Amino acid sequence: MAELNPFKIAQQQVDLAAEKLGLDPATHELLRWPQKELVVTLPVRMDDGTTQVFHGYRVQYNTARGPAKGGLRWHPDENIDTVRALAAWMTWKTAVVDIPLGGGKGGVTCNPKIMSDREKQNLSRAYIRAIANMLSVSKDVPAPDVYTTPQIMGWMMDEYETLVGEHHPGVITGKPLPLGGSEGRGDATARGGIYVTRELAKELNIDLRGKTMAIQGFGNAGQYAALLGHDILGLKLVAASDSKGGIYNPKGLDPKQVVDYKLKSGSLQGFPDSDAISNEEILQLEVAVLFPAALENVITEKNADKLRCHISCELANGPTTPDADDILYQNRVVVLPDFLANAGGVTVSYFEQVQNTYNYYWSLSEVHQRLDEKMTRAFHGVYQMFKKEKVNMRKAAYLVSVARVAEACKLRGWV
Ligand code: NAD
């Protein structure tokens, strides 16, 4: 498939949902575009005494259902169209889990891997000074994304509070715990995916206990999927992979030992009693649940026909291309689409914001229980649409979320 502009893809997804929902032309056009965007130029003092000029972005895609919410990505390839697309997807993600927030996203074109902590702190503060007017707990709340960390969120929160002269921890989420972060944020993305997998298995009448799982991508999302898939669903881990390749043992791998090994050695290669497996082969294993938890566009029209899993739970953003989606649907592979399956992260970010506003903090078990309620309800909303409209799960999720945002725009009298 030719490389497509992600914002164009995001607009096409809205077009399909708008047509199926019969949206009027004004609502449709409104939902195709970000409501507000800011592009900033940031001069930053570097450690060698020079000044480097960075380009930054913040996009508020739609705020009809609540303040914009979405992460900040620091990446050399970051550009306004990527940010627009990610902001659109955040809008559909917050709507599908029905939390009272809109969608936003931001970022800076930079390579944090070659920057010192002091340079990153300078950039964090410069970015917040430049976009502060767009932010507040009731306007727009950023969070971490690729290559941004709890520490970066802490610096950014401090800069915002310094500017306004008051405490406002809820202006940014994904903070370190001592600065008002939430319990349970670390494993929230994988945990949300495990809850929706559990609900889907119930609907499909599959008992997952003792059945198998394979995980492509063994970072934050993949490692917790291995641990929680085992602990909560009783799944047996048979294969896992990272950027250097994978490991396989059909009799089962101990998830805790595999995670410890990866954390200690930085790789999965050489894990005892396992065979090597490639990143392509892992996708084609006959397993009950496959967790794509690495990169986008790994399941395409070229390999979709070879997938042998029953359920594909997309913890990664965008692992399946639209053509592949249709093939999987025909082959009865049930896909839990990314913006539903990985919405546990933003849901606990929302909980963090709520706790900051109350200045009262929940226990880990309270966070888990509330996350379970949200994810379970979100799954069943999408599943009902899936059965009613006889479309694939991703299209069903779009129909649910676009309808919710369109309704809020109408009720406000915007269209
Ligand atoms: P991470 O950086 O912690 O881990 C990524 C993992 O993928 C690493 O183990 C890396 O080795 C592996 N990887 C890289 N290239 C690979 C390749 N070609 N084949 C196989 N594995 C490869 O990232 P993460 O936070 O776990 O995020 C993974 C995916 O989940 C991303 O798509 C991300 O956008 C999505 N996601 C994460 C969160 C979250 O809260 N962490 C929330 C929503 C979505």
XYZ file of C-alpha atoms and ligand atoms in Angstrom:
459
model
C 0.000 0.000 0.000
C 1.325 3.450 -0.891
C 2.305 5.533 2.111
C -0.689 7.682 2.892
C -0.945 10.922 4.761
C -2.302 9.908 8.189
C -4.628 12.906 8.317
C -6.133 11.928 4.941
C -6.729 8.409 6.340
C -8.362 9.907 9.431
C -10.646 12.007 7.211
C -11.576 8.960 5.099
C -12.548 7.110 8.264
C -14.876 9.976 9.209
C -16.317 9.974 5.670
C -17.231 6.281 5.890
C -18.892 6.673 9.283
C -20.705 9.856 8.209
C -22.148 8.116 5.174
C -23.344 5.107 7.146
C -24.803 7.329 9.889
C -26.444 9.642 7.328
C -24.858 12.751 8.887
C -25.911 16.078 7.392
C -23.223 17.828 5.294
C -22.384 20.490 7.911
C -21.816 17.984 10.729
C -19.790 15.792 8.410
C -17.581 18.718 7.327
C -17.127 19.882 10.928
C -15.918 16.431 11.992
C -13.387 16.270 9.121
C -11.273 19.134 10.527
C -9.544 20.157 13.741
C -11.297 22.975 15.568
C -8.145 24.742 16.596
C -4.420 24.342 15.990
C -1.317 26.190 16.999
C 2.127 25.913 15.411
C 4.982 27.340 17.486
C 8.686 28.018 16.957
C 10.808 27.391 20.013
C 14.347 28.749 20.489
C 16.042 26.547 23.109
C 19.448 27.019 24.754
C 21.537 23.844 24.340
C 24.306 22.572 26.613
C 27.063 23.740 24.227
C 25.846 27.340 24.489
C 24.183 27.421 21.054
C 20.489 28.057 20.503
C 18.525 25.460 18.550
C 15.155 26.307 17.030
C 12.447 23.604 17.325
C 8.985 23.428 15.778
C 6.049 22.443 17.979
C 2.323 21.814 17.544
C -0.872 21.528 19.538
C -4.149 20.542 17.905
C -7.598 20.526 19.521
C -9.613 18.353 17.184
C -13.047 18.460 18.778
C -14.169 19.678 22.196
C -17.946 19.177 21.939
C -17.895 16.434 24.611
C -15.350 18.093 26.921
C -11.834 19.560 27.148
C -9.332 18.295 24.587
C -7.197 15.375 25.763
C -4.196 13.790 24.116
C -0.509 13.114 24.316
C 2.637 14.968 23.290
C 4.961 13.144 20.902
C 8.623 14.121 20.546
C 9.862 12.562 17.337
C 12.096 13.552 14.388
C 9.212 12.807 11.954
C 6.588 14.771 13.888
C 4.579 17.119 11.663
C 1.233 18.890 11.681
C -0.620 16.209 9.706
C 0.478 13.426 12.066
C -0.645 15.533 15.000
C -4.004 16.271 13.324
C -4.597 12.561 12.668
C -3.650 11.546 16.201
C -5.906 14.313 17.575
C -8.806 12.984 15.476
C -8.190 9.448 16.760
C -8.135 10.733 20.360
C -11.560 12.291 19.733
C -12.975 8.907 18.695
C -11.127 7.134 21.534
C -12.520 9.338 24.329
C -15.972 9.056 22.745
C -15.900 5.263 22.431
C -15.085 4.847 26.145
C -17.598 7.607 26.885
C -15.444 9.833 29.066
C -16.380 13.530 29.108
C -13.400 14.722 27.070
C -12.644 15.721 23.510
C -9.585 14.878 21.449
C -6.287 16.678 21.085
C -2.651 15.948 20.408
C 0.636 17.777 20.293
C 4.293 17.361 19.719
C 7.689 18.724 18.842
C 9.897 17.775 15.905
C 13.066 16.682 17.697
C 15.246 13.714 18.557
C 15.146 13.329 22.345
C 17.578 10.376 22.170
C 20.428 12.823 21.546
C 19.318 15.489 24.043
C 20.515 15.836 27.633
C 18.060 16.066 30.544
C 18.740 19.777 30.838
C 18.012 20.342 27.137
C 14.794 18.316 27.442
C 13.756 20.363 30.438
C 14.462 23.614 28.538
C 12.388 22.351 25.599
C 9.518 21.237 27.890
C 9.338 24.670 29.493
C 9.634 26.546 26.163
C 6.803 24.453 24.689
C 4.484 25.109 27.629
C 5.219 28.865 27.598
C 4.329 28.925 23.900
C 1.018 27.019 24.155
C -0.073 27.931 27.719
C -3.033 30.004 26.516
C -4.537 26.909 24.918
C -4.247 24.848 28.097
C -6.184 24.471 31.338
C -8.046 21.724 33.158
C -11.226 22.911 31.450
C -9.687 23.588 27.995
C -7.012 21.089 27.028
C -5.016 18.514 29.015
C -1.859 16.978 27.455
C -0.298 13.620 28.422
C 2.773 11.554 27.471
C 3.113 9.810 24.106
C 6.087 8.493 22.137
C 9.394 9.591 23.752
C 7.784 11.799 26.393
C 7.966 10.609 29.992
C 6.443 11.239 33.457
C 9.488 13.417 34.198
C 8.770 15.593 31.146
C 5.129 15.887 32.279
C 6.398 17.000 35.706
C 8.538 19.804 34.212
C 5.659 20.900 32.010
C 3.211 20.999 34.906
C 5.686 23.050 36.937
C 6.120 25.561 34.085
C 2.355 25.955 33.725
C 1.877 26.432 37.478
C 4.700 28.981 37.539
C 3.026 30.947 34.733
C -0.422 31.036 36.372
C 0.882 31.265 39.943
C -1.386 28.508 41.292
C -1.419 24.736 41.663
C -3.125 23.032 38.700
C -1.859 19.428 38.649
C -4.787 18.344 36.447
C -3.494 20.440 33.545
C -1.344 17.509 32.455
C -1.563 13.756 33.114
C 0.944 10.916 33.210
C 2.833 12.743 35.969
C 5.075 10.978 38.492
C 3.068 9.747 41.532
C 4.527 12.333 43.990
C 3.324 15.144 41.694
C -0.270 13.874 41.486
C -0.005 10.916 39.100
C -2.586 8.129 39.440
C -2.108 4.634 40.767
C -2.587 2.106 37.977
C -1.429 4.242 35.024
C 1.560 1.962 34.289
C -0.384 -1.110 33.166
C -3.627 0.682 32.214
C -3.320 0.241 28.440
C -2.736 -3.513 28.579
C -5.269 -3.978 31.397
C -7.978 -2.254 29.349
C -7.148 -4.566 26.430
C -7.392 -7.610 28.700
C -10.814 -6.520 29.991
C -12.247 -6.110 26.472
C -10.730 -9.461 25.417
C -12.467 -11.097 28.393
C -15.809 -9.586 27.355
C -15.384 -10.603 23.716
C -14.527 -14.180 24.717
C -17.753 -14.330 26.739
C -19.747 -13.186 23.711
C -18.012 -15.747 21.491
C -18.460 -18.495 24.093
C -14.734 -19.184 24.249
C -13.188 -20.271 27.542
C -9.738 -18.681 27.385
C -8.289 -20.582 30.384
C -5.349 -22.666 29.166
C -5.645 -21.279 25.615
C -2.674 -19.578 23.955
C -1.502 -16.016 23.327
C 1.290 -14.450 21.256
C 2.581 -10.913 21.659
C 4.327 -8.829 19.004
C 6.169 -5.954 20.715
C 7.422 -6.395 24.255
C 7.519 -2.875 25.716
C 5.108 -1.322 28.198
C 1.938 -2.582 26.503
C 3.261 -6.028 25.496
C 4.900 -6.921 28.818
C 1.807 -6.088 30.849
C -0.379 -7.960 28.331
C 1.740 -11.083 28.982
C 1.440 -10.747 32.764
C -2.240 -9.792 32.893
C -3.281 -12.144 30.075
C -1.913 -14.932 32.261
C -3.175 -13.654 35.626
C -6.642 -12.416 34.628
C -7.565 -14.563 31.620
C -5.526 -17.728 32.304
C -3.912 -17.509 28.855
C -0.679 -19.390 28.147
C 2.079 -17.281 26.582
C 3.641 -19.210 23.693
C 5.515 -16.467 21.827
C 6.751 -12.906 22.248
C 8.898 -10.609 20.122
C 10.654 -7.269 20.138
C 12.488 -5.288 17.475
C 15.343 -7.823 17.461
C 13.124 -10.894 16.937
C 11.058 -13.320 18.970
C 10.968 -16.466 21.105
C 8.575 -19.409 20.879
C 7.697 -22.466 22.943
C 4.367 -24.200 22.208
C 4.381 -25.713 25.716
C 4.353 -22.227 27.244
C 6.699 -19.525 28.529
C 6.559 -18.129 32.065
C 5.456 -14.486 31.521
C 7.143 -13.168 34.658
C 10.465 -14.814 33.768
C 10.247 -13.510 30.197
C 9.573 -9.954 31.427
C 12.451 -10.149 33.940
C 14.772 -11.493 31.236
C 13.806 -8.696 28.819
C 14.246 -6.010 31.499
C 17.658 -7.361 32.514
C 19.143 -8.144 29.092
C 17.245 -5.585 26.998
C 16.213 -8.314 24.564
C 14.258 -11.581 24.356
C 16.912 -13.435 22.385
C 18.430 -16.434 24.128
C 15.581 -16.934 26.617
C 16.038 -20.516 27.957
C 13.964 -23.365 26.457
C 12.683 -21.356 23.542
C 13.143 -21.325 19.774
C 13.714 -18.194 17.723
C 10.749 -16.876 15.748
C 10.552 -13.894 13.405
C 8.229 -10.926 13.797
C 6.345 -12.061 10.704
C 5.957 -15.675 11.896
C 4.623 -14.607 15.272
C 1.643 -12.961 13.568
C 0.800 -16.227 11.824
C 0.750 -18.538 14.866
C -2.394 -20.492 15.610
C -3.308 -18.884 18.935
C -6.503 -17.859 20.671
C -5.354 -14.258 21.146
C -2.759 -12.263 19.247
C -1.660 -8.950 20.755
C -0.067 -6.652 18.156
C 1.708 -4.308 20.590
C 4.529 -2.763 18.559
C 4.084 -0.731 15.412
C 1.566 0.422 12.853
C 0.865 -1.337 9.512
C 2.174 -4.820 10.430
C -0.998 -6.653 9.324
C -1.558 -5.827 5.667
C -3.277 -7.269 2.597
C -0.074 -9.301 2.049
C -0.222 -11.330 5.280
C -3.794 -10.941 6.610
C -4.863 -14.178 4.924
C -2.200 -16.053 6.888
C -3.341 -15.022 10.359
C -4.575 -18.007 12.384
C -5.580 -16.302 15.625
C -9.157 -16.186 16.830
C -8.936 -12.690 18.362
C -6.537 -9.852 17.512
C -6.428 -7.370 20.385
C -4.742 -4.221 19.040
C -2.718 -2.630 21.804
C -0.577 -0.827 19.220
C -1.987 2.131 17.333
C -2.818 1.322 13.718
C -1.334 -2.217 13.364
C -3.886 -3.258 10.709
C -4.389 -1.586 7.324
C -7.960 -1.056 6.020
C -7.529 -3.721 3.284
C -6.320 -6.234 5.863
C -9.317 -5.459 8.067
C -11.685 -6.653 5.356
C -9.717 -9.894 4.872
C -9.685 -10.613 8.612
C -13.440 -10.000 8.798
C -14.069 -12.463 5.956
C -11.793 -15.013 7.658
C -13.654 -14.590 10.974
C -10.696 -13.231 12.900
C -12.320 -10.886 15.406
C -10.361 -7.643 15.770
C -10.600 -5.526 18.902
C -9.724 -2.205 17.214
C -6.933 -0.039 18.583
C -8.953 2.935 19.740
C -11.143 0.628 21.838
C -8.529 -1.986 22.836
C -5.845 0.501 23.975
C -8.199 3.097 25.509
C -7.345 1.979 29.055
C -4.430 4.428 29.040
C -6.494 7.527 28.344
C -9.193 6.319 30.722
C -6.763 6.207 33.652
C -5.352 9.567 32.495
C -8.902 10.888 32.848
C -9.075 9.334 36.341
C -5.827 11.153 37.165
C -7.415 14.448 36.103
C -10.517 13.740 38.231
C -8.398 12.914 41.305
C -6.309 16.080 40.786
C -9.466 18.187 40.614
C -10.820 16.678 43.853
C -7.342 16.676 45.402
C -8.245 13.242 46.776
C -6.620 10.044 45.562
C -8.006 6.561 44.903
C -6.505 3.206 45.828
C -5.152 0.898 43.141
C -8.163 -1.414 43.504
C -10.566 1.513 42.991
C -8.741 2.478 39.795
C -8.945 -1.110 38.532
C -12.625 -1.426 39.314
C -13.528 1.855 37.596
C -11.382 0.997 34.580
C -13.098 -2.377 34.298
C -16.547 -0.733 34.359
C -15.594 1.780 31.648
C -13.925 -0.737 29.331
C -16.695 -3.332 29.759
C -19.399 -0.802 28.935
C -17.408 0.510 25.960
C -16.926 -2.996 24.583
C -20.627 -3.844 24.764
C -21.613 -0.579 23.063
C -19.340 -1.457 20.131
C -20.338 -5.125 20.102
C -24.030 -4.284 19.843
C -23.273 -2.053 16.851
C -21.129 -4.837 15.329
C -24.036 -7.272 15.510
C -26.653 -4.756 14.374
C -24.786 -3.299 11.395
C -22.897 -6.461 10.358
C -19.677 -4.503 9.773
C -16.226 -5.226 11.166
C -15.477 -4.183 14.755
C -13.438 -1.142 13.726
C -16.265 0.262 11.623
C -18.682 -0.497 14.470
C -16.460 1.447 16.890
C -16.359 4.398 14.473
C -20.141 4.380 14.167
C -20.494 4.534 17.962
C -17.942 7.279 18.527
C -18.688 9.527 15.528
C -22.410 9.396 16.409
C -21.628 10.475 19.993
C -19.485 13.432 18.916
C -22.004 14.449 16.225
C -24.805 14.384 18.805
C -22.819 16.651 21.175
C -22.133 19.118 18.322
C -25.849 19.207 17.505
C -26.950 19.612 21.126
C -24.605 22.607 21.416
C -26.274 24.135 18.369
C -23.037 24.142 16.356
C -24.671 22.428 13.390
P 7.427 0.730 24.026
O 8.380 1.665 23.382
O 7.446 0.548 25.504
O 7.571 -0.742 23.366
C 7.564 -0.995 22.010
C 8.036 -2.412 21.791
O 7.921 -2.741 20.414
C 9.510 -2.642 22.167
O 9.626 -3.872 22.836
C 10.210 -2.725 20.806
O 11.368 -3.539 20.848
C 9.127 -3.375 19.999
N 9.303 -3.206 18.560
C 9.781 -2.142 17.882
N 9.841 -2.442 16.571
C 9.380 -3.704 16.435
C 9.193 -4.567 15.339
N 9.505 -4.195 14.104
N 8.661 -5.782 15.578
C 8.354 -6.176 16.830
N 8.520 -5.410 17.895
C 9.035 -4.187 17.704
O 5.989 1.205 23.527
P 4.558 0.929 24.175
O 4.207 2.038 25.081
O 4.481 -0.488 24.646
O 3.653 1.109 22.863
C 3.503 0.053 21.923
C 2.314 0.381 21.046
O 1.168 0.595 21.871
C 2.481 1.688 20.228
O 1.793 1.527 18.998
C 1.762 2.715 21.071
O 1.290 3.823 20.308
C 0.612 1.871 21.594
N -0.008 2.449 22.782
C 0.660 2.494 23.964
C 0.039 3.075 25.066
C 0.709 3.107 26.409
O 0.069 3.569 27.375
N 1.931 2.626 26.541
C -1.268 3.605 24.962
C -1.928 3.524 23.733
C -1.285 2.930 22.635
